[in-house]
Coordinates of N, CA, C and O in Angstrom, one line a residue:
X1 N -48.2 55.0 -3.3 CA -49.1 54.1 -3.3 C -48.7 53.3 -4.6 O -48.9 52.1 -4.7
X2 N -48.6 54.0 -5.6 CA -48.4 53.6 -6.7 C -47.2 52.7 -7.0 O -47.3 51.4 -7.6
X3 N -46.0 53.1 -6.5 CA -45.1 51.8 -6.5 C -45.3 50.6 -5.5 O -45.0 49.4 -6.0
X4 N -45.9 50.7 -4.7 CA -46.6 49.6 -4.1 C -47.3 48.5 -4.6 O -47.2 47.4 -4.7
X5 N -48.1 49.2 -5.6 CA -49.3 48.5 -6.6 C -48.4 47.8 -7.5 O -48.3 46.6 -7.9
X6 N -47.4 48.5 -8.2 CA -46.1 47.9 -9.1 C -45.5 46.9 -8.6 O -45.4 46.1 -9.1
X7 N -45.0 47.0 -7.6 CA -44.3 46.2 -6.7 C -45.2 44.9 -6.5 O -44.7 43.6 -6.9
X8 N -46.5 44.9 -6.2 CA -47.3 43.6 -6.1 C -47.5 43.0 -7.2 O -47.2 41.9 -7.6
X9 N -47.7 43.6 -8.4 CA -48.2 42.9 -9.6 C -46.7 42.5 -10.2 O -47.1 41.7 -11.3
X10 N -45.4 43.1 -10.1 CA -44.5 42.6 -11.0 C -43.4 41.9 -10.2 O -42.7 41.5 -10.9
X11 N -43.9 41.8 -8.8 CA -42.5 41.1 -8.1 C -42.3 39.9 -8.5 O -41.0 39.2 -8.6
X12 N -43.3 39.1 -8.9 CA -43.3 37.7 -9.6 C -42.8 37.4 -11.0 O -43.1 36.6 -11.2
X13 N -42.4 38.6 -11.4 CA -42.2 38.5 -13.1 C -41.1 37.4 -13.5 O -41.3 36.8 -14.7
X14 N -40.3 37.6 -12.9 CA -38.9 36.3 -13.1 C -39.6 34.8 -13.2 O -39.3 34.3 -14.1
X15 N -40.1 34.7 -11.8 CA -40.9 33.4 -12.0 C -42.0 33.3 -12.9 O -41.9 32.0 -13.7
X16 N -42.4 34.1 -13.4 CA -43.6 33.7 -14.3 C -42.9 33.7 -15.9 O -43.3 33.0 -16.5
X17 N -41.6 34.8 -15.9 CA -41.1 34.3 -17.3 C -40.6 32.7 -17.3 O -40.6 32.3 -18.3
X18 N -39.9 32.4 -16.3 CA -39.6 31.0 -16.3 C -40.5 30.1 -16.5 O -40.5 29.3 -17.4
X19 N -41.8 30.2 -15.7 CA -43.0 29.5 -15.9 C -43.5 29.6 -17.1 O -43.7 28.3 -18.1
X20 N -43.5 30.5 -18.2 CA -44.2 30.7 -19.3 C -43.1 29.9 -20.3 O -43.4 29.4 -21.2
X21 N -41.8 30.2 -20.3 CA -40.9 29.9 -21.3 C -40.8 28.2 -21.2 O -40.8 27.3 -22.0
X22 N -40.6 27.4 -19.8 CA -40.7 25.8 -19.4 C -41.9 25.4 -19.7 O -42.0 24.2 -20.4
X23 N -42.9 25.9 -18.9 CA -44.2 25.0 -19.1 C -45.1 25.4 -20.1 O -45.5 24.4 -20.9
X24 N -45.4 26.7 -20.4 CA -46.3 27.2 -21.7 C -45.7 27.0 -23.1 O -46.2 26.7 -24.0
X25 N -44.0 27.2 -23.2 CA -43.5 26.9 -24.5 C -42.7 25.8 -24.4 O -42.2 25.6 -25.5
X26 N -42.7 25.1 -23.2 CA -41.7 23.7 -23.4 C -40.2 24.3 -23.7 O -39.7 23.3 -24.1
X27 N -39.4 25.2 -23.4 CA -38.5 25.5 -23.6 C -37.4 25.0 -22.5 O -37.5 24.8 -21.4
X28 N -36.1 24.7 -23.0 CA -35.2 24.0 -21.7 C -34.8 25.1 -21.1 O -34.6 26.5 -21.3
X29 N -34.0 24.7 -20.2 CA -33.1 25.7 -19.1 C -32.2 26.7 -20.1 O -32.1 27.9 -19.6
X30 N -31.6 26.2 -20.9 CA -30.8 27.0 -21.5 C -31.4 28.3 -22.3 O -30.9 29.6 -22.2
X31 N -32.7 28.0 -22.8 CA -33.5 29.3 -23.4 C -33.9 30.0 -22.1 O -33.7 31.5 -22.2
X32 N -34.2 29.6 -20.6 CA -34.5 30.4 -19.8 C -33.3 31.1 -19.4 O -33.3 32.7 -19.4
X33 N -32.2 30.7 -19.5 CA -30.8 31.7 -19.2 C -30.6 32.6 -20.2 O -30.3 33.6 -19.6
X34 N -30.6 32.4 -21.6 CA -30.6 33.0 -22.5 C -31.3 34.5 -22.4 O -31.3 35.7 -22.5
X35 N -33.0 34.3 -22.3 CA -33.8 35.1 -21.9 C -33.4 36.1 -20.8 O -33.5 37.5 -20.7
X36 N -33.2 35.6 -19.7 CA -32.8 36.3 -18.2 C -31.5 37.0 -18.5 O -31.5 38.2 -18.0
X37 N -30.5 36.4 -19.1 CA -29.5 37.2 -19.6 C -29.8 38.6 -20.4 O -29.3 39.5 -20.0
X38 N -30.5 38.1 -21.4 CA -30.6 39.5 -22.1 C -31.7 40.4 -21.5 O -31.3 41.5 -21.5
X39 N -32.6 40.1 -20.7 CA -33.1 40.9 -19.6 C -32.3 41.7 -19.0 O -32.3 43.1 -18.6
X40 N -31.3 41.1 -18.2 CA -30.2 41.7 -17.4 C -29.6 43.1 -18.0 O -29.2 44.0 -17.5
X41 N -29.4 42.8 -19.3 CA -28.8 43.8 -20.3 C -29.6 45.3 -20.1 O -29.2 46.4 -20.1
X42 N -30.9 45.3 -19.9 CA -31.9 46.4 -19.7 C -31.2 47.1 -18.6 O -31.6 48.1 -18.4
X43 N -30.8 46.4 -17.6 CA -30.5 47.0 -16.1 C -29.4 47.7 -16.7 O -29.0 48.9 -16.3
X44 N -28.2 47.2 -17.3 CA -27.2 48.0 -17.7 C -27.3 49.4 -18.4 O -26.9 50.2 -18.3
X45 N -28.1 49.2 -19.3 CA -28.5 50.3 -20.1 C -29.5 51.5 -19.5 O -29.2 52.5 -19.8
X46 N -30.3 50.8 -18.2 CA -30.9 51.8 -17.5 C -29.7 52.8 -16.8 O -29.9 54.2 -16.9
X47 N -28.7 52.0 -16.2 CA -27.8 52.8 -15.4 C -26.9 53.4 -16.6 O -26.4 54.6 -16.0
X48 N -26.7 53.6 -17.7 CA -25.9 54.1 -18.6 C -26.9 55.6 -18.8 O -26.2 56.4 -19.2
X49 N -28.0 55.5 -19.0 CA -28.7 56.5 -19.8 C -29.8 57.2 -18.8 O -30.2 58.5 -19.2
X50 N -30.0 56.8 -17.3 CA -30.9 57.4 -16.6 C -30.7 58.9 -16.5 O -31.3 59.5 -16.0
X51 N -29.4 59.0 -15.8 CA -29.1 60.6 -15.4 C -29.2 61.4 -16.7 O -30.1 62.5 -16.3
X52 N -29.2 61.2 -17.8 CA -29.5 62.0 -19.0 C -30.9 61.9 -19.3 O -31.3 63.3 -19.5
X53 N -31.7 61.1 -19.1 CA -33.1 61.1 -19.2 C -33.8 61.9 -18.3 O -34.7 62.5 -18.6
X54 N -33.3 61.4 -17.0 CA -33.9 62.6 -15.9 C -33.6 63.9 -16.1 O -34.6 64.5 -15.6
X55 N -32.5 64.2 -16.4 CA -32.0 65.7 -16.6 C -33.1 66.3 -17.5 O -33.5 67.6 -17.6
X56 N -33.3 65.5 -18.7 CA -33.9 66.1 -19.8 C -35.3 66.4 -19.6 O -36.0 67.3 -19.8
X57 N -35.9 65.2 -18.7 CA -37.2 65.2 -18.9 C -38.0 65.4 -17.4 O -39.4 65.6 -17.2
X58 N -37.3 65.4 -16.4 CA -37.6 65.3 -15.2 C -38.3 64.0 -14.4 O -38.6 63.1 -15.2
X59 N -38.2 63.9 -13.2 CA -38.6 63.0 -12.5 C -39.8 62.2 -12.6 O -40.0 61.2 -13.2
X60 N -40.9 63.2 -12.6 CA -42.2 62.7 -13.0 C -42.6 62.0 -14.3 O -43.2 61.2 -14.3
X61 N -42.2 63.0 -15.4 CA -42.4 62.1 -16.5 C -41.4 61.1 -16.9 O -42.1 60.1 -17.5
X62 N -40.1 61.0 -16.3 CA -39.6 59.6 -16.4 C -40.1 58.5 -16.1 O -40.4 57.4 -16.2
X63 N -40.6 58.9 -15.1 CA -41.2 57.5 -13.9 C -42.3 57.2 -14.3 O -42.5 55.9 -14.6
X64 N -43.5 58.0 -14.8 CA -44.6 57.6 -15.5 C -44.2 57.3 -16.9 O -44.8 55.8 -17.2
X65 N -43.4 57.6 -17.6 CA -43.2 56.9 -19.0 C -42.4 55.7 -18.9 O -43.1 54.7 -19.5
X66 N -41.4 55.6 -18.2 CA -40.7 54.1 -18.0 C -41.8 52.9 -17.4 O -41.6 52.2 -17.8
X67 N -42.4 53.5 -16.3 CA -43.2 52.1 -15.9 C -44.4 52.0 -17.0 O -44.8 50.7 -16.7
X68 N -44.6 52.8 -17.5 CA -45.7 52.8 -18.7 C -45.0 51.9 -19.7 O -45.9 50.8 -19.9
X69 N -44.0 52.2 -20.4 CA -43.5 51.4 -21.1 C -43.2 50.0 -20.8 O -43.5 48.9 -21.4
X70 N -43.0 49.7 -19.5 CA -42.8 48.5 -18.8 C -43.7 47.7 -19.0 O -43.6 46.4 -19.1
X71 N -44.8 48.3 -18.4 CA -46.1 47.5 -18.4 C -46.6 47.0 -19.9 O -47.0 45.7 -20.0
X72 N -46.4 47.7 -21.0 CA -46.4 47.3 -22.2 C -45.7 46.4 -22.6 O -46.4 45.2 -23.3
X73 N -44.6 46.3 -22.3 CA -43.4 45.4 -22.7 C -44.2 44.1 -22.0 O -44.0 42.9 -22.6
X74 N -44.4 43.9 -20.9 CA -45.1 42.6 -19.9 C -46.3 42.4 -20.7 O -46.4 41.0 -21.0
X75 N -47.1 43.1 -20.9 CA -48.5 42.8 -21.4 C -47.9 42.1 -22.9 O -48.8 41.1 -23.4
X76 N -46.9 42.8 -23.8 CA -46.6 42.2 -25.1 C -46.1 40.7 -25.2 O -45.9 39.9 -25.8
X77 N -45.5 40.5 -23.7 CA -44.9 39.2 -23.9 C -45.8 38.4 -23.5 O -45.7 37.0 -24.2
X78 N -46.9 38.4 -23.0 CA -48.1 37.7 -22.9 C -48.7 37.6 -24.1 O -49.5 36.4 -24.7
X79 N -48.6 38.4 -25.3 CA -49.1 38.1 -26.6 C -48.0 37.3 -27.6 O -48.5 37.1 -28.7
X80 N -46.9 37.2 -27.2 CA -45.7 36.7 -28.1 C -45.6 35.4 -27.5 O -45.9 34.7 -26.3
X81 N -45.2 34.7 -29.0 CA -44.9 33.1 -28.9 C -43.4 32.8 -29.0 O -43.2 31.8 -29.1
X82 N -42.9 33.9 -29.2 CA -41.3 33.9 -29.7 C -40.3 33.9 -28.8 O -40.4 35.3 -27.9
X83 N -39.4 33.3 -28.4 CA -38.5 33.3 -27.2 C -37.6 34.5 -27.4 O -37.4 35.3 -26.6
X84 N -37.3 34.8 -28.8 CA -36.2 36.2 -28.9 C -37.2 37.4 -28.5 O -36.3 38.4 -27.9
X85 N -38.3 37.3 -29.2 CA -39.1 38.5 -28.7 C -39.3 38.7 -27.2 O -39.5 39.7 -26.6
X86 N -39.7 37.7 -26.4 CA -40.0 37.9 -25.2 C -38.4 38.2 -24.4 O -38.5 39.1 -23.6
X87 N -37.4 37.7 -25.1 CA -36.1 38.1 -24.2 C -36.2 39.6 -24.7 O -35.5 40.6 -23.8
X88 N -36.2 40.0 -25.8 CA -36.3 41.8 -26.1 C -37.3 42.5 -25.2 O -36.8 43.5 -24.5
X89 N -38.6 42.0 -25.0 CA -39.6 42.5 -24.2 C -39.0 42.5 -22.8 O -39.2 43.9 -21.9
X90 N -38.5 41.5 -22.2 CA -38.0 41.7 -20.9 C -36.7 42.4 -20.7 O -36.7 43.2 -19.6
X91 N -36.0 42.7 -21.5 CA -34.8 43.6 -21.7 C -35.5 45.2 -21.6 O -35.0 45.8 -20.9
X92 N -36.4 45.3 -22.4 CA -37.2 46.7 -22.5 C -37.9 46.9 -21.1 O -37.8 47.8 -20.3
X93 N -38.4 45.7 -20.3 CA -39.3 46.1 -19.0 C -37.9 46.4 -17.9 O -38.2 47.2 -17.3
X94 N -36.9 45.5 -18.0 CA -36.1 45.7 -17.1 C -35.2 47.1 -17.3 O -34.7 47.8 -16.2
X95 N -34.8 47.5 -18.7 CA -34.4 48.7 -18.6 C -35.4 49.9 -18.2 O -34.7 50.8 -17.4
X96 N -36.5 49.8 -18.4 CA -37.6 50.9 -18.1 C -37.8 51.0 -16.4 O -37.8 51.9 -15.7
X97 N -37.8 49.9 -15.9 CA -38.0 49.7 -14.5 C -36.7 50.1 -13.5 O -36.6 50.6 -12.8
X98 N -35.5 49.8 -14.3 CA -34.4 50.4 -13.9 C -34.2 51.7 -13.8 O -33.9 52.6 -12.9
X99 N -34.6 52.4 -15.0 CA -34.7 53.7 -15.0 C -35.5 54.5 -13.9 O -35.2 55.5 -13.2
X100 N -36.8 54.2 -14.0 CA -37.8 54.6 -13.0 C -37.3 54.2 -11.7 O -37.2 55.1 -10.6
X101 N -36.7 53.3 -11.3 CA -36.3 52.7 -9.7 C -34.8 53.5 -9.2 O -34.9 54.3 -8.2
X102 N -34.0 54.1 -10.3 CA -33.0 54.8 -9.9 C -33.3 56.3 -9.5 O -32.9 56.8 -8.7
X103 N -34.4 56.8 -10.9 CA -34.9 58.0 -10.2 C -35.4 58.3 -9.0 O -35.2 59.2 -8.6
X104 N -36.1 56.9 -8.6 CA -36.9 57.3 -7.4 C -36.0 57.1 -6.3 O -36.1 58.0 -5.3
X105 N -35.1 56.2 -6.3 CA -33.9 56.4 -5.2 C -33.3 57.4 -5.4 O -32.9 58.0 -3.9
X106 N -33.0 58.1 -6.2 CA -32.1 59.2 -6.3 C -33.0 60.2 -5.7 O -32.2 61.4 -4.9
X107 N -34.1 60.6 -6.2 CA -35.1 61.6 -5.5 C -35.2 61.6 -3.8 O -35.0 62.6 -3.4
X108 N -35.3 60.1 -3.7 CA -35.8 60.1 -2.3 C -34.4 60.3 -1.6 O -34.7 61.3 -0.1
X109 N -33.1 60.3 -1.8 CA -32.0 60.4 -1.4 C -31.7 62.2 -1.6 O -31.5 62.9 -0.3
X110 N -32.1 62.7 -2.5 CA -32.0 64.2 -2.7 C -33.0 65.1 -1.8 O -32.5 66.2 -1.0
X111 N -34.2 64.3 -1.4 CA -35.2 64.9 -0.5 C -35.1 64.9 1.0 O -35.8 65.4 1.7
X112 N -34.2 63.6 1.3 CA -34.1 63.3 2.5 C -33.0 64.0 3.6 O -31.9 63.8 3.0
X113 N -33.0 64.4 4.6 CA -32.0 65.0 5.4 C -31.2 63.8 5.5 O -31.7 62.5 6.1
X114 N -29.8 64.1 5.3 CA -28.8 63.2 5.7 C -29.0 62.3 7.1 O -28.7 61.0 7.1
X115 N -29.2 62.8 8.2 CA -29.4 62.2 9.6 C -30.7 61.2 9.5 O -30.9 60.3 10.4
X116 N -31.4 61.3 8.5 CA -32.8 60.3 8.4 C -32.6 59.5 7.1 O -33.5 58.5 7.2
X117 N -31.8 59.6 6.6 CA -31.7 58.5 5.2 C -31.8 57.1 5.4 O -32.5 56.6 4.7
X118 N -30.9 56.8 6.5 CA -31.0 55.2 6.9 C -32.5 54.8 7.0 O -33.1 53.6 6.7
X119 N -33.0 55.5 8.3 CA -34.7 55.2 8.4 C -35.6 55.3 7.7 O -36.6 54.8 7.4
X120 N -35.4 56.4 6.6 CA -36.4 56.7 5.5 C -36.1 56.0 4.5 O -37.3 55.1 4.3
X121 N -35.4 55.1 4.5 CA -34.9 54.3 3.3 C -35.2 52.9 3.7 O -36.0 51.9 3.2
X122 N -34.9 52.3 5.1 CA -35.5 51.2 5.5 C -37.1 51.3 5.7 O -37.4 50.2 5.4
X123 N -37.5 52.3 5.9 CA -39.2 52.4 6.0 C -39.6 52.1 4.7 O -40.5 51.6 4.4
X124 N -39.2 53.1 3.5 CA -39.5 53.0 2.5 C -39.5 51.4 1.8 O -40.6 51.1 1.5
X125 N -38.2 50.8 2.0 CA -38.5 49.8 1.4 C -39.3 48.7 2.1 O -40.2 47.6 1.4
X126 N -39.4 48.5 3.4 CA -40.4 48.0 3.9 C -41.6 48.0 3.6 O -42.3 47.2 3.2
X127 N -42.1 49.4 3.4 CA -43.7 49.3 2.9 C -43.8 49.0 1.7 O -45.0 48.4 1.1
X128 N -42.8 49.5 0.7 CA -43.0 49.2 -0.6 C -42.9 47.8 -1.1 O -43.5 47.3 -2.2
X129 N -42.3 47.0 -0.4 CA -41.9 45.7 -0.7 C -42.9 44.5 0.0 O -42.8 43.4 -0.2
X130 N -43.5 45.2 0.9 CA -44.2 44.1 1.9 C -45.3 43.5 0.9 O -45.5 42.1 1.6
X131 N -45.7 44.0 0.0 CA -46.8 43.3 -0.9 C -46.2 42.4 -1.8 O -47.2 41.5 -2.6
X132 N -45.2 42.5 -2.2 CA -44.2 41.9 -2.8 C -44.4 40.5 -3.0 O -45.0 39.2 -4.2
X133 N -44.0 39.8 -2.3 CA -44.1 38.1 -2.0 C -45.8 37.7 -2.1 O -46.0 36.6 -3.1
X134 N -46.8 38.3 -1.6 CA -48.0 38.3 -2.0 C -48.4 38.3 -3.5 O -49.1 37.3 -4.0
X135 N -47.8 39.2 -4.1 CA -48.2 39.2 -5.7 C -47.6 38.1 -6.1 O -47.9 37.5 -7.7
X136 N -46.4 38.0 -6.0 CA -45.4 37.0 -6.7 C -46.4 35.5 -6.4 O -46.5 34.6 -7.3
X137 N -46.9 35.2 -5.4 CA -48.0 34.0 -5.0 C -48.9 34.1 -6.0 O -49.1 33.2 -6.5
X138 N -49.6 35.1 -5.9 CA -50.7 35.6 -6.8 C -50.6 35.4 -8.3 O -51.4 34.5 -8.8
X139 N -49.4 35.8 -8.6 CA -49.0 35.8 -10.1 C -48.8 34.4 -10.6 O -49.5 33.7 -11.6
X140 N -47.9 33.7 -9.8 CA -47.8 32.2 -10.1 C -49.0 31.3 -9.7 O -49.0 30.5 -10.8
X141 N -49.8 31.3 -9.0 CA -51.0 30.5 -8.8 C -52.2 30.9 -9.9 O -52.6 30.0 -10.5
X142 N -52.0 32.3 -10.6 CA -53.0 32.3 -11.8 C -52.4 31.9 -12.6 O -53.0 31.7 -13.8
X143 N -51.0 32.1 -12.9 CA -50.2 31.5 -14.1 C -50.9 29.8 -14.3 O -50.6 29.2 -15.3
X144 N -50.6 29.1 -13.2 CA -51.0 27.7 -13.1 C -52.3 27.4 -13.5 O -52.5 26.5 -14.1
X145 N -53.3 28.6 -13.2 CA -54.7 28.3 -13.6 C -55.1 28.6 -14.8 O -55.9 28.1 -15.6
X146 N -54.4 30.0 -15.0 CA -55.1 30.5 -16.4 C -53.8 30.5 -17.4 O -54.1 31.0 -18.7
X147 N -52.8 30.4 -17.2 CA -51.5 30.4 -18.5 C -50.9 31.8 -18.1 O -51.4 32.4 -17.8
X148 N -49.2 31.4 -18.0 CA -48.4 32.5 -18.1 C -48.8 33.5 -18.9 O -48.5 35.1 -18.7
X149 N -49.3 33.5 -20.3 CA -49.3 34.4 -21.1 C -50.5 35.3 -20.8 O -50.9 36.7 -20.9
X150 N -51.8 34.6 -20.2 CA -52.6 35.6 -20.0 C -52.5 36.5 -18.6 O -52.8 37.7 -18.4
X151 N -51.5 35.9 -17.8 CA -51.1 36.5 -16.6 C -50.0 37.7 -17.1 O -50.4 38.8 -16.3
X152 N -49.4 37.5 -18.0 CA -48.3 38.7 -18.6 C -49.0 39.9 -19.0 O -49.2 40.9 -18.7
X153 N -50.2 39.5 -19.7 CA -51.3 40.4 -20.3 C -52.1 41.3 -19.1 O -52.0 42.5 -19.1
X154 N -52.4 40.6 -18.3 CA -52.9 41.2 -16.8 C -52.0 42.1 -16.2 O -52.3 43.2 -15.8
X155 N -50.9 41.4 -15.9 CA -49.7 42.5 -15.1 C -49.5 43.3 -16.1 O -49.4 44.7 -15.4
X156 N -49.1 43.3 -17.3 CA -48.8 44.7 -18.1 C -49.8 45.7 -18.1 O -49.7 46.8 -17.6
X157 N -51.2 45.3 -18.3 CA -52.4 45.9 -18.3 C -52.6 46.8 -16.9 O -52.5 48.3 -16.9
X158 N -52.4 46.2 -16.0 CA -52.4 46.4 -14.5 C -51.1 47.4 -14.3 O -51.6 48.8 -13.7
X159 N -49.9 47.3 -14.7 CA -48.7 48.1 -14.4 C -49.1 49.4 -15.5 O -48.6 50.3 -14.5
X160 N -49.4 49.3 -16.6 CA -49.7 50.3 -17.5 C -50.8 51.3 -17.0 O -50.9 52.6 -16.8
X161 N -51.9 50.8 -16.3 CA -52.9 51.6 -15.8 C -52.4 52.5 -14.5 O -53.0 53.5 -14.1
X162 N -51.7 51.8 -13.6 CA -51.1 52.2 -12.4 C -50.0 53.1 -12.8 O -50.3 54.2 -12.0
X163 N -49.6 53.1 -13.6 CA -48.1 54.1 -14.1 C -48.9 55.5 -14.4 O -48.6 56.5 -14.4
X164 N -49.9 55.1 -15.3 CA -50.7 56.2 -16.2 C -51.6 57.0 -15.0 O -51.5 58.2 -15.2
X165 N -51.8 56.6 -13.9 CA -52.6 57.0 -12.9 C -51.7 58.1 -12.2 O -52.3 58.9 -11.5
X166 N -50.4 57.4 -12.3 CA -49.4 59.0 -11.7 C -49.5 60.4 -12.4 O -49.5 61.3 -11.6
X167 N -50.0 60.5 -13.5 CA -50.4 61.4 -14.3 C -51.6 62.3 -13.6 O -51.6 63.6 -13.8
X168 N -52.4 61.9 -12.7 CA -53.8 62.5 -12.2 C -53.0 62.9 -10.7 O -53.7 63.3 -9.9
X169 N -51.7 62.8 -10.3 CA -51.3 63.1 -8.9 C -50.3 64.3 -9.4 O -50.0 64.8 -10.8
X170 N -49.6 64.9 -8.4 CA -48.3 65.8 -8.5 C -47.2 65.2 -8.8 O -46.2 66.2 -8.7
X171 N -46.9 64.0 -9.2 CA -45.9 63.5 -9.8 C -45.2 64.4 -10.9 O -44.2 64.2 -10.9
X172 N -46.1 64.8 -12.1 CA -45.7 65.2 -13.2 C -45.8 66.5 -13.2 O -46.6 66.9 -13.2
X173 N -44.8 66.9 -13.3 CA -44.5 68.7 -13.2 C -43.6 68.9 -14.4 O -42.8 68.0 -14.8
X174 N -43.1 70.3 -14.2 CA -42.4 70.6 -15.4 C -40.9 70.0 -14.9 O -40.6 70.0 -13.8
X175 N -40.2 69.6 -16.1 CA -38.7 69.0 -15.8 C -37.9 69.7 -15.2 O -37.0 69.1 -14.4
X176 N -37.8 71.1 -15.4 CA -37.1 72.0 -14.9 C -37.2 71.9 -13.4 O -36.3 72.4 -12.5
X177 N -38.5 71.9 -12.8 CA -38.8 72.2 -11.4 C -38.2 70.8 -10.6 O -37.8 71.1 -9.5
X178 N -38.0 69.8 -11.3 CA -37.6 68.7 -10.7 C -36.2 68.3 -10.6 O -35.7 67.2 -10.2
X179 N -35.4 69.2 -11.5 CA -34.2 68.7 -11.7 C -33.2 69.0 -10.2 O -33.4 70.1 -9.6
X180 N -32.0 67.9 -10.1 CA -31.3 68.2 -8.8 C -30.7 69.4 -8.8 O -30.5 70.1 -9.9
X181 N -30.5 70.1 -7.5 CA -29.9 71.3 -7.5 C -28.3 71.3 -8.2 O -27.6 70.5 -8.4
X182 N -28.2 72.2 -8.9 CA -26.9 72.5 -9.6 C -26.7 72.0 -11.0 O -26.0 72.3 -11.5
X183 N -28.0 71.0 -11.4 CA -28.2 70.6 -12.7 C -28.6 71.4 -13.9 O -29.6 72.2 -13.3
X184 N -28.2 71.3 -14.8 CA -28.5 72.4 -16.2 C -29.2 71.5 -17.1 O -28.8 70.3 -17.3
X185 N -30.3 72.0 -17.9 CA -30.6 70.9 -18.9 C -29.6 70.8 -20.0 O -28.5 71.4 -20.1

C-alpha cells in the first residue's frame, strides 16, 4: 500500500521538474537536459551502493530511510530557485528511490518461489503502477494551478509522511533478520 501511494504522488515528478524549470524558472531545454542528466547519476549511485547499504541496515530501515530522504529532496526542490540545487536534489531523489526500488525488487524475488516469480512480478507491477498515471495527471494539473514549486513541496511532504508511516508496520525489523540467506554483515 505504501508503494502504491508513493507511486501515485511521484510518478509525474519528471514532468513536474521539466515544468518547474521551463515554466516557473523560464529556463531553456539545455537546463532541463542538464538537470535530468544529473538526476540520472543518482540511479548509477544507487546501483553501486545498494547491496552494501541493505546488508548493513536491513530491508526495512533502508526502504523507509531512502524514501524519506527522497521525499525531503522533492520538498526541498519546491523551496529552491537554483537550477544547480534542483539538479543535486533530483540526483538525491533518484539515488534514494533507486536504492529503495532495488531493495524492494530483490526482496520480492528472494521470497517468491521461482515457479511463481513471473506471475507475482507482473501482478506486483500492475497493482503498484496502476495509480501512477492518475497521480501524474493530478500533479501536472496542480502545477498549472498552484505552480510547480508548491506541488513539489506537497509531493515531498506526502512522500515523507508515507515513508515514515512504514515505521508503524512490520517493515522495519532488525537488519540481521532481513539479510538474504548466506550473507553476513
